[in-house]
Coordinates of C-alpha atoms in Angstrom, one line a residue:
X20 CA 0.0 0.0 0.0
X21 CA 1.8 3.7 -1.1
X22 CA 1.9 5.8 2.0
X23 CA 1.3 9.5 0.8
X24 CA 4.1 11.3 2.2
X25 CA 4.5 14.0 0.7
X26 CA 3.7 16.1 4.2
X27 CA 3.6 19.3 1.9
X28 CA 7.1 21.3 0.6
X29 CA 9.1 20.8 3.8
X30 CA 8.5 16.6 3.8
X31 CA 8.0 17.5 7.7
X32 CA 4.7 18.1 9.7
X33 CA 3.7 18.6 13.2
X34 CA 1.2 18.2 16.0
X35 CA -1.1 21.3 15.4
X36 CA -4.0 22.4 17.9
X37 CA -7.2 24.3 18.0
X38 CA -5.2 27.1 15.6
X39 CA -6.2 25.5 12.8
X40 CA -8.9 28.3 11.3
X41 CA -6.5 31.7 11.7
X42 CA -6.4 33.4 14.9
X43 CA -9.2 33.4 18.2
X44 CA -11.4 33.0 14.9
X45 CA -9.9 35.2 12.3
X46 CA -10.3 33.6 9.0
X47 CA -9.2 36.4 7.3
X48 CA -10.8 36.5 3.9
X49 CA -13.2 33.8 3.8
X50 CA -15.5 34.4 0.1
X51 CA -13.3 37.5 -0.3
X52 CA -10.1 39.7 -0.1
X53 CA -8.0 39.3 2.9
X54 CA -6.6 42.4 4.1
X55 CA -3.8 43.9 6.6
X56 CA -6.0 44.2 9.7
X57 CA -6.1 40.9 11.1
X58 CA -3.2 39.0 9.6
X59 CA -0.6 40.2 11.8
X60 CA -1.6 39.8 15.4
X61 CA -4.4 38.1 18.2
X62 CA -6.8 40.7 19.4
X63 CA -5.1 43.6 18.1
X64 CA -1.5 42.3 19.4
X65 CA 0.9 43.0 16.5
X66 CA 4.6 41.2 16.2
X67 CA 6.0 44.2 18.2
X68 CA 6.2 42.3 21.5
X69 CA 7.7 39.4 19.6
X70 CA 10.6 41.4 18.0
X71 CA 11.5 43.9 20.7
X72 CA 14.2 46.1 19.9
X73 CA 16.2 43.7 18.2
X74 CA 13.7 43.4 14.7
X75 CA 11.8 46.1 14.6
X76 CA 8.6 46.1 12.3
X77 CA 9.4 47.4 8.7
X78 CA 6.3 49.9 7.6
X79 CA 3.3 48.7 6.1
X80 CA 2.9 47.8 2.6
X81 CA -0.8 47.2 2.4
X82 CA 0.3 43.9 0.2
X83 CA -1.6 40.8 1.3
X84 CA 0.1 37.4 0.4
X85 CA -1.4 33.8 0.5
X86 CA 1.0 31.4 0.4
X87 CA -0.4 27.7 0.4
X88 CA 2.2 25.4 1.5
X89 CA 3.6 25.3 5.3
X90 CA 6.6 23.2 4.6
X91 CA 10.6 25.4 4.8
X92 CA 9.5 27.2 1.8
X93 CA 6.2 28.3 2.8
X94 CA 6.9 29.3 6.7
X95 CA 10.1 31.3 5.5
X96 CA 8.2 32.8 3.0
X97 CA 5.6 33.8 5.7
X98 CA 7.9 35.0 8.1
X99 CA 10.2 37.2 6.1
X100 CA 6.8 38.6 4.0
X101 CA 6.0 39.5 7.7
X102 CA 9.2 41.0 8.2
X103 CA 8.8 43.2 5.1
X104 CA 5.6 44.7 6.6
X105 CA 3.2 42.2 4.3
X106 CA -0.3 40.6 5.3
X107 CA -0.1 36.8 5.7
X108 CA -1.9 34.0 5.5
X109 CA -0.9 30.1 5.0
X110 CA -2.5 27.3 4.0
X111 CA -1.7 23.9 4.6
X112 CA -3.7 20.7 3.5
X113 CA -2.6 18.4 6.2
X114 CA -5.4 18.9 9.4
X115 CA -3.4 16.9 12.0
X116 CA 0.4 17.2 11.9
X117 CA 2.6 15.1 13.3
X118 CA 6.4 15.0 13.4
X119 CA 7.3 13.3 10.7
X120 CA 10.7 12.6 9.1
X121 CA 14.3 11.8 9.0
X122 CA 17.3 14.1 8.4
X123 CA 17.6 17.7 7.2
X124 CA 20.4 19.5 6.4
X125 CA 20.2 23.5 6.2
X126 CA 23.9 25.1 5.0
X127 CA 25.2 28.6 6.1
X128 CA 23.3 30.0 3.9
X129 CA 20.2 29.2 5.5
X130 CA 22.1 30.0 8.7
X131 CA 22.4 33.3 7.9
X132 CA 18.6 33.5 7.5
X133 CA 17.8 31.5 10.8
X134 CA 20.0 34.0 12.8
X135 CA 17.8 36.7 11.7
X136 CA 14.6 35.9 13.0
X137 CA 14.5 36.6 16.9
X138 CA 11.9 35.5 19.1
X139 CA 9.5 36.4 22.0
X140 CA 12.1 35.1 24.5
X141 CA 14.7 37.0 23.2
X142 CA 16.5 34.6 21.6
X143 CA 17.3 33.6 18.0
X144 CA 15.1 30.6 16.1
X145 CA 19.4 29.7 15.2
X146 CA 19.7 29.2 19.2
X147 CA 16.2 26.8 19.2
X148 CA 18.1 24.7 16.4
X149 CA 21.5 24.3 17.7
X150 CA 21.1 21.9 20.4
X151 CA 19.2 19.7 17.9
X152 CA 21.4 19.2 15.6
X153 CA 24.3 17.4 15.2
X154 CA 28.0 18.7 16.2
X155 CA 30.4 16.8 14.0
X156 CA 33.1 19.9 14.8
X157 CA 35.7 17.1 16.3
X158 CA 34.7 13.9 13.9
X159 CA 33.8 15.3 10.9
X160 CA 32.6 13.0 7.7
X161 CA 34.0 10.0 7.3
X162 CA 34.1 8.5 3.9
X163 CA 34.6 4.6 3.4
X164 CA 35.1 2.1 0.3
X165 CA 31.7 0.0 0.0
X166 CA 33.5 -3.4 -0.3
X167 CA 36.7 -3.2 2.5
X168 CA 34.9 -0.5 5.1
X169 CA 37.8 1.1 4.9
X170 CA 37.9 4.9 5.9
X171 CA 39.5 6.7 2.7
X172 CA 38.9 10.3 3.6
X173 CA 38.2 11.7 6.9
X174 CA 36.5 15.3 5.8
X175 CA 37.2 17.7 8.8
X176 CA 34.3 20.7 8.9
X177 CA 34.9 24.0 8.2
X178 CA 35.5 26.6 11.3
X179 CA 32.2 27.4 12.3
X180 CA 30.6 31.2 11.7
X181 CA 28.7 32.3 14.7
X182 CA 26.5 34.3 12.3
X183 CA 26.2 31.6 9.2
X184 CA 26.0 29.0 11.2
X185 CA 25.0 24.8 9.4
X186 CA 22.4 22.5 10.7
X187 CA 21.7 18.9 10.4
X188 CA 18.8 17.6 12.3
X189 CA 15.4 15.9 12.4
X190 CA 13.4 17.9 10.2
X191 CA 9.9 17.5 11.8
X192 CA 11.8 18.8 15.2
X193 CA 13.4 21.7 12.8
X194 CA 10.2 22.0 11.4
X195 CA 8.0 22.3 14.4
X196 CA 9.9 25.1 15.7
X197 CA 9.3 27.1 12.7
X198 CA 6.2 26.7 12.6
X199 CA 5.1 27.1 16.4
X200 CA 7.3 30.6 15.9
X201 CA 4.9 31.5 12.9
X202 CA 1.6 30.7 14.2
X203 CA 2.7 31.1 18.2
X204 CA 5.0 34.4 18.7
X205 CA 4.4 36.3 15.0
X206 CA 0.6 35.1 15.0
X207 CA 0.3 34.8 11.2
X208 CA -3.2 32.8 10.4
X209 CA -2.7 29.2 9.4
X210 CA -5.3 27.5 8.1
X211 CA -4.8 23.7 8.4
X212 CA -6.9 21.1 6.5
X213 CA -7.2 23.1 3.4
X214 CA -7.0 21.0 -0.3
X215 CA -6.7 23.3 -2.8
X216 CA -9.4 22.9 -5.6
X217 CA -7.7 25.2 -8.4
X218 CA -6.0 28.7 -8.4
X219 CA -6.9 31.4 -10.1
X220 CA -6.1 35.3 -11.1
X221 CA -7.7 38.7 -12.6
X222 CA -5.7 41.8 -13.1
X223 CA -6.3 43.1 -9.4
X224 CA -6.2 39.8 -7.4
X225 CA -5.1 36.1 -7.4
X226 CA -6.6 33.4 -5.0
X227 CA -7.3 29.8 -4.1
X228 CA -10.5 27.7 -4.3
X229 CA -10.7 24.9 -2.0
X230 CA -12.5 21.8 -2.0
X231 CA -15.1 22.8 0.3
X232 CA -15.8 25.7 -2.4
X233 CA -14.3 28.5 -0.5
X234 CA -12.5 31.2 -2.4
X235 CA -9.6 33.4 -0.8
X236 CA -7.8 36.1 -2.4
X237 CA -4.7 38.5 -2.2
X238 CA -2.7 40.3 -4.0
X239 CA -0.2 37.7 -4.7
X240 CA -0.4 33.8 -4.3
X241 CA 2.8 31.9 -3.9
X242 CA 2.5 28.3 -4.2
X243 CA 5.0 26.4 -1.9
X244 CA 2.8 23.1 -1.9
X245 CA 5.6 20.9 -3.8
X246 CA 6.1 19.5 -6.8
X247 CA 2.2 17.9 -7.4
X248 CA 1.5 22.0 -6.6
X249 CA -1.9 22.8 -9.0
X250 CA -0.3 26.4 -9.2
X251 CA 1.8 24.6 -11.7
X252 CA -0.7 24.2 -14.5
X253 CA -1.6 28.1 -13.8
X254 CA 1.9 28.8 -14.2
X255 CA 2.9 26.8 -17.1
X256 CA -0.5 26.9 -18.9
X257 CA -0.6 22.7 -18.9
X258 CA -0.5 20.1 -16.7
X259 CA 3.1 18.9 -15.7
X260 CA 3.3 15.6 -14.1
X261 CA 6.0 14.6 -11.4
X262 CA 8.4 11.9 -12.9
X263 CA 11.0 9.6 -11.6
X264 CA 14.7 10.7 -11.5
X265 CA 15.6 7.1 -11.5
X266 CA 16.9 7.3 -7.9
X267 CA 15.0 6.2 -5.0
X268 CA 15.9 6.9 -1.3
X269 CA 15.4 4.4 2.0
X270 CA 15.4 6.4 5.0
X271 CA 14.7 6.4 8.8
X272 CA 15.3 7.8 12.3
X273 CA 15.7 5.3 15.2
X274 CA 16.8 5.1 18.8
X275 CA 20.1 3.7 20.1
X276 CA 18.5 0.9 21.7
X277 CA 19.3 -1.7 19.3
X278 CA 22.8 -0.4 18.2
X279 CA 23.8 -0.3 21.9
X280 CA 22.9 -3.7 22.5
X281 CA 25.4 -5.1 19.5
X282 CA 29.1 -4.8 20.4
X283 CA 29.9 -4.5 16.8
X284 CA 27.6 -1.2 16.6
X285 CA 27.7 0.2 20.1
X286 CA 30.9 2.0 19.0
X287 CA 28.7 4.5 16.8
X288 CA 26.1 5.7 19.5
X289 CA 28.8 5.6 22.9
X290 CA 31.0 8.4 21.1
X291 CA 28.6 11.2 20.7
X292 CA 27.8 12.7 17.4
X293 CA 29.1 10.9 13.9
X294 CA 28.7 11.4 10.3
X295 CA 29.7 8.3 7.7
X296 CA 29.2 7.0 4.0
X297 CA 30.0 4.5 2.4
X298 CA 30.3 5.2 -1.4
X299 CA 30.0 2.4 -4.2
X300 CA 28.6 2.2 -8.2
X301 CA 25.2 3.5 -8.3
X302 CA 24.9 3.5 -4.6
X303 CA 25.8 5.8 -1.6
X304 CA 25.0 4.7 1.7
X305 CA 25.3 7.8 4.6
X306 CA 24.6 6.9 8.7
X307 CA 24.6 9.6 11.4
X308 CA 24.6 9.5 15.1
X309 CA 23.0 12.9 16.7
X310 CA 22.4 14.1 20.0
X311 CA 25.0 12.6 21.8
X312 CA 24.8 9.5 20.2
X313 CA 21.2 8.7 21.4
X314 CA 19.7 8.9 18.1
X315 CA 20.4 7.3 15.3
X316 CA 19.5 7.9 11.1
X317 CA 20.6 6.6 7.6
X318 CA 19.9 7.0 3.6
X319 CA 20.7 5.1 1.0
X320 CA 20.4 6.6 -2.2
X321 CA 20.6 3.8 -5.3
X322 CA 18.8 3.0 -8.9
X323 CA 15.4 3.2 -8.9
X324 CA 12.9 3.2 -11.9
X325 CA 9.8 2.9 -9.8
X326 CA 6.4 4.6 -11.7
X327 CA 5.7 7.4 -9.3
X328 CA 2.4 8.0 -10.5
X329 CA 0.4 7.3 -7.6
X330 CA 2.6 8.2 -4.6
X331 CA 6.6 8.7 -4.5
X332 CA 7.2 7.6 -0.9
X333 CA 6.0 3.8 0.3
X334 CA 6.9 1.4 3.5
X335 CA 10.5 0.4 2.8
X336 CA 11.5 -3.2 3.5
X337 CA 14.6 -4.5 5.2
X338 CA 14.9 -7.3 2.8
X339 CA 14.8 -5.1 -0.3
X340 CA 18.0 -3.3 1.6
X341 CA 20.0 -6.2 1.8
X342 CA 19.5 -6.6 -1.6
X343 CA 21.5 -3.2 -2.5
X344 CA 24.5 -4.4 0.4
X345 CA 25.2 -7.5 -2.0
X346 CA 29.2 -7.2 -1.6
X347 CA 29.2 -4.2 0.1
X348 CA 30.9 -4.0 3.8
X349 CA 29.0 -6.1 6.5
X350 CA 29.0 -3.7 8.9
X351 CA 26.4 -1.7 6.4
X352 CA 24.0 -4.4 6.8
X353 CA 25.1 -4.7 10.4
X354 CA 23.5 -1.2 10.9
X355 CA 20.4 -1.5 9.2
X356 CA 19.5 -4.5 11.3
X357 CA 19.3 -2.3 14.1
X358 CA 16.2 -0.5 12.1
X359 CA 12.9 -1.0 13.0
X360 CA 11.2 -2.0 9.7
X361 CA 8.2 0.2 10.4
X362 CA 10.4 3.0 10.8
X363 CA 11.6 2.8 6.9
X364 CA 10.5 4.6 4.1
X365 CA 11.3 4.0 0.6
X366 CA 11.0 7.4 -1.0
X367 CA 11.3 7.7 -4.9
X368 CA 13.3 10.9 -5.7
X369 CA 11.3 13.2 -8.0
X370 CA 13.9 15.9 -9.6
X371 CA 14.1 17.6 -13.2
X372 CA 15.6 20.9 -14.4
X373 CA 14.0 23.9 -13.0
X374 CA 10.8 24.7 -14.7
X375 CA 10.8 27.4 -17.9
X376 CA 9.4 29.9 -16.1
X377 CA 7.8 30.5 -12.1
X378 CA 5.6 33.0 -12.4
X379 CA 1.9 33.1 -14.2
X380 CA 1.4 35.2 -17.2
X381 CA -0.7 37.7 -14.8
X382 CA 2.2 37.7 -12.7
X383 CA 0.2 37.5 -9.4
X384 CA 0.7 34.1 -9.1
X385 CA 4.0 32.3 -8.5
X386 CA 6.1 29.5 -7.3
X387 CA 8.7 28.5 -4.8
X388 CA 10.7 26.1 -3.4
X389 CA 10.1 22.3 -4.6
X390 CA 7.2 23.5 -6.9
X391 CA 9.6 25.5 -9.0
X392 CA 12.9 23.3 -8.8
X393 CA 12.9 20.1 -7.0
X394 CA 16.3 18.9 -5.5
X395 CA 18.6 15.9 -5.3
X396 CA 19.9 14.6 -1.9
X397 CA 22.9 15.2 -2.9
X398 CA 22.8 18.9 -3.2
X399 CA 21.7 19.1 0.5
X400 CA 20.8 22.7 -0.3
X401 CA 16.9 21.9 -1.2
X402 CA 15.2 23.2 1.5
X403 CA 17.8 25.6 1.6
X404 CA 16.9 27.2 -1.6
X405 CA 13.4 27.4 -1.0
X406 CA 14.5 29.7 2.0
X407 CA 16.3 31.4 -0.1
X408 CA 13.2 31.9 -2.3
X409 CA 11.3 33.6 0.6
X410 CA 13.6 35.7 0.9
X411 CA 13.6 37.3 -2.0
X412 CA 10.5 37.7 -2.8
X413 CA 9.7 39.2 0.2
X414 CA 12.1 41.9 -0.4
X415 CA 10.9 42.7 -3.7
X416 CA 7.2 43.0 -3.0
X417 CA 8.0 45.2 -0.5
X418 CA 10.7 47.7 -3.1
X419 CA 8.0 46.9 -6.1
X420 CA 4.9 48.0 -4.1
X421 CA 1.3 47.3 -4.1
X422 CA 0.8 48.9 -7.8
X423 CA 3.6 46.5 -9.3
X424 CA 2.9 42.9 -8.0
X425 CA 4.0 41.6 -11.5
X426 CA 7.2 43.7 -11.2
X427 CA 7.8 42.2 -7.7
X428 CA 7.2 38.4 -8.8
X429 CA 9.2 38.8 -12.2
X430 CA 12.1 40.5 -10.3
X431 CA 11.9 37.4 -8.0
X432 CA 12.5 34.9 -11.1
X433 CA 15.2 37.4 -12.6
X434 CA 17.0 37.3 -9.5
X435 CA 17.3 33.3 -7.9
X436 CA 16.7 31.0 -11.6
X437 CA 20.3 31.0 -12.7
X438 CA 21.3 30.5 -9.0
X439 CA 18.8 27.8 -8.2
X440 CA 19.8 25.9 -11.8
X441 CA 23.6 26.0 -10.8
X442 CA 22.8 24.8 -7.1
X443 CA 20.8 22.0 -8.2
X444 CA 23.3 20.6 -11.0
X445 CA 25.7 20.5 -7.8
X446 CA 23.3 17.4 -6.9
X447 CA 23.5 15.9 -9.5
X448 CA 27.5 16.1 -10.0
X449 CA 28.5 15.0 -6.8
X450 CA 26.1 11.8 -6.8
X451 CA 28.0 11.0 -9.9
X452 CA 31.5 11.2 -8.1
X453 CA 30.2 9.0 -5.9
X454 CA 28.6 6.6 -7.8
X455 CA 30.9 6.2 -10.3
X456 CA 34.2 6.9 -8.6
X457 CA 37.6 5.9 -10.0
X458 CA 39.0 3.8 -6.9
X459 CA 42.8 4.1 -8.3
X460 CA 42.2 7.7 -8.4
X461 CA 40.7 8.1 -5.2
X462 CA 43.5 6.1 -3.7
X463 CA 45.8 8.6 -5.3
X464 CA 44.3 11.6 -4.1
X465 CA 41.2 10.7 -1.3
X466 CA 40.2 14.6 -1.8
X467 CA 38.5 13.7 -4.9
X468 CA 35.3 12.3 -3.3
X469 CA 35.0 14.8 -0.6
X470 CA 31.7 16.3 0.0
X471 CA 31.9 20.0 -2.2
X472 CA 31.2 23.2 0.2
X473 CA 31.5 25.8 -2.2
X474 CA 31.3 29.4 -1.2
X475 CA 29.6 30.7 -3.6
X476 CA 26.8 28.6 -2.5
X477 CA 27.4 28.5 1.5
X478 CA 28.3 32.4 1.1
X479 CA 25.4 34.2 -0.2
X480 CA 23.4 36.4 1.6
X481 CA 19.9 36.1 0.1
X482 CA 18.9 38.9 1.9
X483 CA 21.8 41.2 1.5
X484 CA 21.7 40.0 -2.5
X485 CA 18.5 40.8 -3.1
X486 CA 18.5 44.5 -1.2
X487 CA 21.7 45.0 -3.5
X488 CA 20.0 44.2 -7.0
X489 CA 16.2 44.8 -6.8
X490 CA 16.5 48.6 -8.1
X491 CA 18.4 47.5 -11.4
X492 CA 16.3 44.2 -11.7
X493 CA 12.7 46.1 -11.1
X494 CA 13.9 48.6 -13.6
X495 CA 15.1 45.9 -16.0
X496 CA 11.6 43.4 -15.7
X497 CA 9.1 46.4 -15.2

């Protein structure tokens, strides 16, 4: 039976509670045009107790946004439109969230954007991360031959930037913080349980119909509801089906308890926090140990040609991963043992080149994140980008204005499409040094197959890049 787990953009979802209709019964637009006088606060409260001194509100723009999607994409998007002085709303199809999920990575360039957003208790959503996520600053990545085990490049990480800093985490615990810090402390109305019937747009408004009939509108509609999105067919003018990369994914998070019972496996939870991969043809096989050792998580990525019609993401099997360790390293299969077999997920890998074009013909409609350019594994920069995304179209709403919503959104796609195509080919080339490694050139220089951390990826200010262009790009797409 296929499991649908799709879990919306950010493949992570949470426990929700009676918040699920806006705010202390704030729909916000239900049959008609949301506006800026209840999206940003509960009972007249605005963000202004959140922020404090340290963010202060931007002005007003009088710019509503609907954004349907609450995965990374769609709460970044909401929180920095927020910061921008925009009206909010989200939508999210799932009614009762749990925390679902397995690893997440988020470079320094999502750091950067993490360290940003401050919170009610004056701390940083950075400092809610950091204790869940793993601290490889003394192991590093460890990098073994699939047949021997044997460790051919021990990949030391990079000093760490207080202000750019990486995480690597459970995304549904990454996940919940974001979005209890959306709903909870900047009180932006999240509508849970909401399947989107079609989008739609005139020259003054674009909104969403939903099953039930209901029709919402804004000035802008950003879909961040992944790559099945129906904003696509808006976008594109035709329908675009999802299709196989010809790369599955198992994957799971577990507890110690069986490791620590093997002597041949305890070694991986009793020394805190580890990072390994073994690399072989066609397959790549990566296990963590996080918090202290008291968690444990793995992926292996190999060929798969599966139909995705239906669903992408199905029970996995331990049998069926046995199969893939046929002359690979026992201790690989050693390791999976230890995995409760309802914990497993086989997930087919859906990727392509990024679409031709993100934004609808009326320009009040756009995409973002996985709906616009779905990402490998490999590039560990998906989720990432779609932060990234939110960025930037926040900032250029806000420098376009209410009169020039089709300026704003075209200026977005000017501004992050070469970036995003560049960052997602880096997926794709270092699954292929991987998989199809040269083992006598490896042996002659191990750095060959190290994991790439290029700065002009892990570098870039999204918000400081966007400031920095917007003027030219507006003048150029308007």
């Amino acid at each position: 039976m296929a499991v649908d787990n799709q879990v919306s953009a950010g493949e992570a979802i949470i426990s929700a509670d009676s918040h699920t209709n806006g705010l202390n019964g704030h729909s916000n637009g239900v049959n008609g045009h949301f506006d800026n006088s209840h999206t940003n606060g509960v009972n007249g409260h605005t963000n202004g107790h959140t922020n404090g001194e340290l963010h202060p509100e931007k002005p007003k723009t009088g710019i509503s946004v609907i954004i349907v999607g609450a995965g990374f994409g769609g709460l970044c998007a909401a929180i920095e439109s927020h910061r921008q002085g925009h009206s909010v709303q989200l939508f999210e199809s799932f009614s009762e969230l749990k925390i679902l999920g397995d690893i997440i990575s988020f470079g320094a360039n999502a750091g950067r954007i993490f360290r940003r957003w401050h919170t009610s208790s004056g701390d940083r959503i950075s400092d809610r991360l950091r204790p869940l996520s793993i601290d490889l600053s003394s192991y590093g990545f460890n990098i073994h031959k699939f047949d021997t085990g044997e460790i051919v490049l021990n990949s030391k990480n990079p000093p760490a930037d207080p202000e750019a800093p990486v995480f690597n985490g459970h995304r549904g615990e990454f996940h919940s913080i974001l979005f209890h810090y959306v709903k909870d402390e900047l009180c932006i109305p999240v509508r849970l349980g909401c399947r989107i019937q079609k989008y739609f747009e005139t020259e003054s408004e674009a909104g969403i119909e939903l099953e039930t009939g209901e029709k919402f509108t804004a000035d802008v509609v950003i879909g961040a509801d992944g790559v099945r999105s129906k904003a696509r067919e808006l976008v594109l003018g035709y329908v675009d089906k999802p299709k196989s990369s010809g790369y599955a994914v198992y994957r799971t998070w577990f507890d110690n308890s069986g490791m620590m019972a093997d002597p041949e496996t305890k070694q991986f939870c009793e020394n805190g926090d580890t990072f390994k991969g073994w690399i072989g043809p066609e397959v790549h096989f990566l296990f963590s140990t996080i918090k202290g050792g008291t968690d444990c998580c793995w992926v292996l990525t190999h060929r798969d040609d599966a139909d995705i019609e239906e669903s992408w993401s199905f029970p996995g099997k331990l049998d069926d991963v046995y199969k893939v360790f046929e002359g690979w390293d026992p201790m690989c299969k050693r390791i999976v043992s230890k995995t409760p077999e309802d914990k497993l997920v086989d997930w087919k890998i859906v990727y392509r080149d990024p679409l031709p074009r993100w934004v609808s013909d009326g320009g009040r409609t756009m995409l973002l994140g996985d709906s616009a350019h779905p990402f490998l594994p490999t590039s560990a920069q998906g989720a990432t980008q779609a932060m990234e995304d939110g960025v930037t179209i926040a900032i250029c709403l806000r420098e376009a204005g209410k009169g020039n919503i089709g300026g704003a959104t075209r200026a977005f796609q000017e501004i992050r499409y070469e970036r995003v195509k560049g960052v997602q080919k880096t997926g794709e080339t270092t699954r292929d040094m991987w998989h199809k490694a040269d083992w006598d050139k490896v042996k002659e220089d191990p750095k060959s197959i190290a994991f790439p951390r290029d700065e002009w990826i892990h570098g870039h200010d999204a918000e400081a890049h966007a400031e920095s262009v917007i003027g030219e790009t507006l003048a150029k797409v308007s």
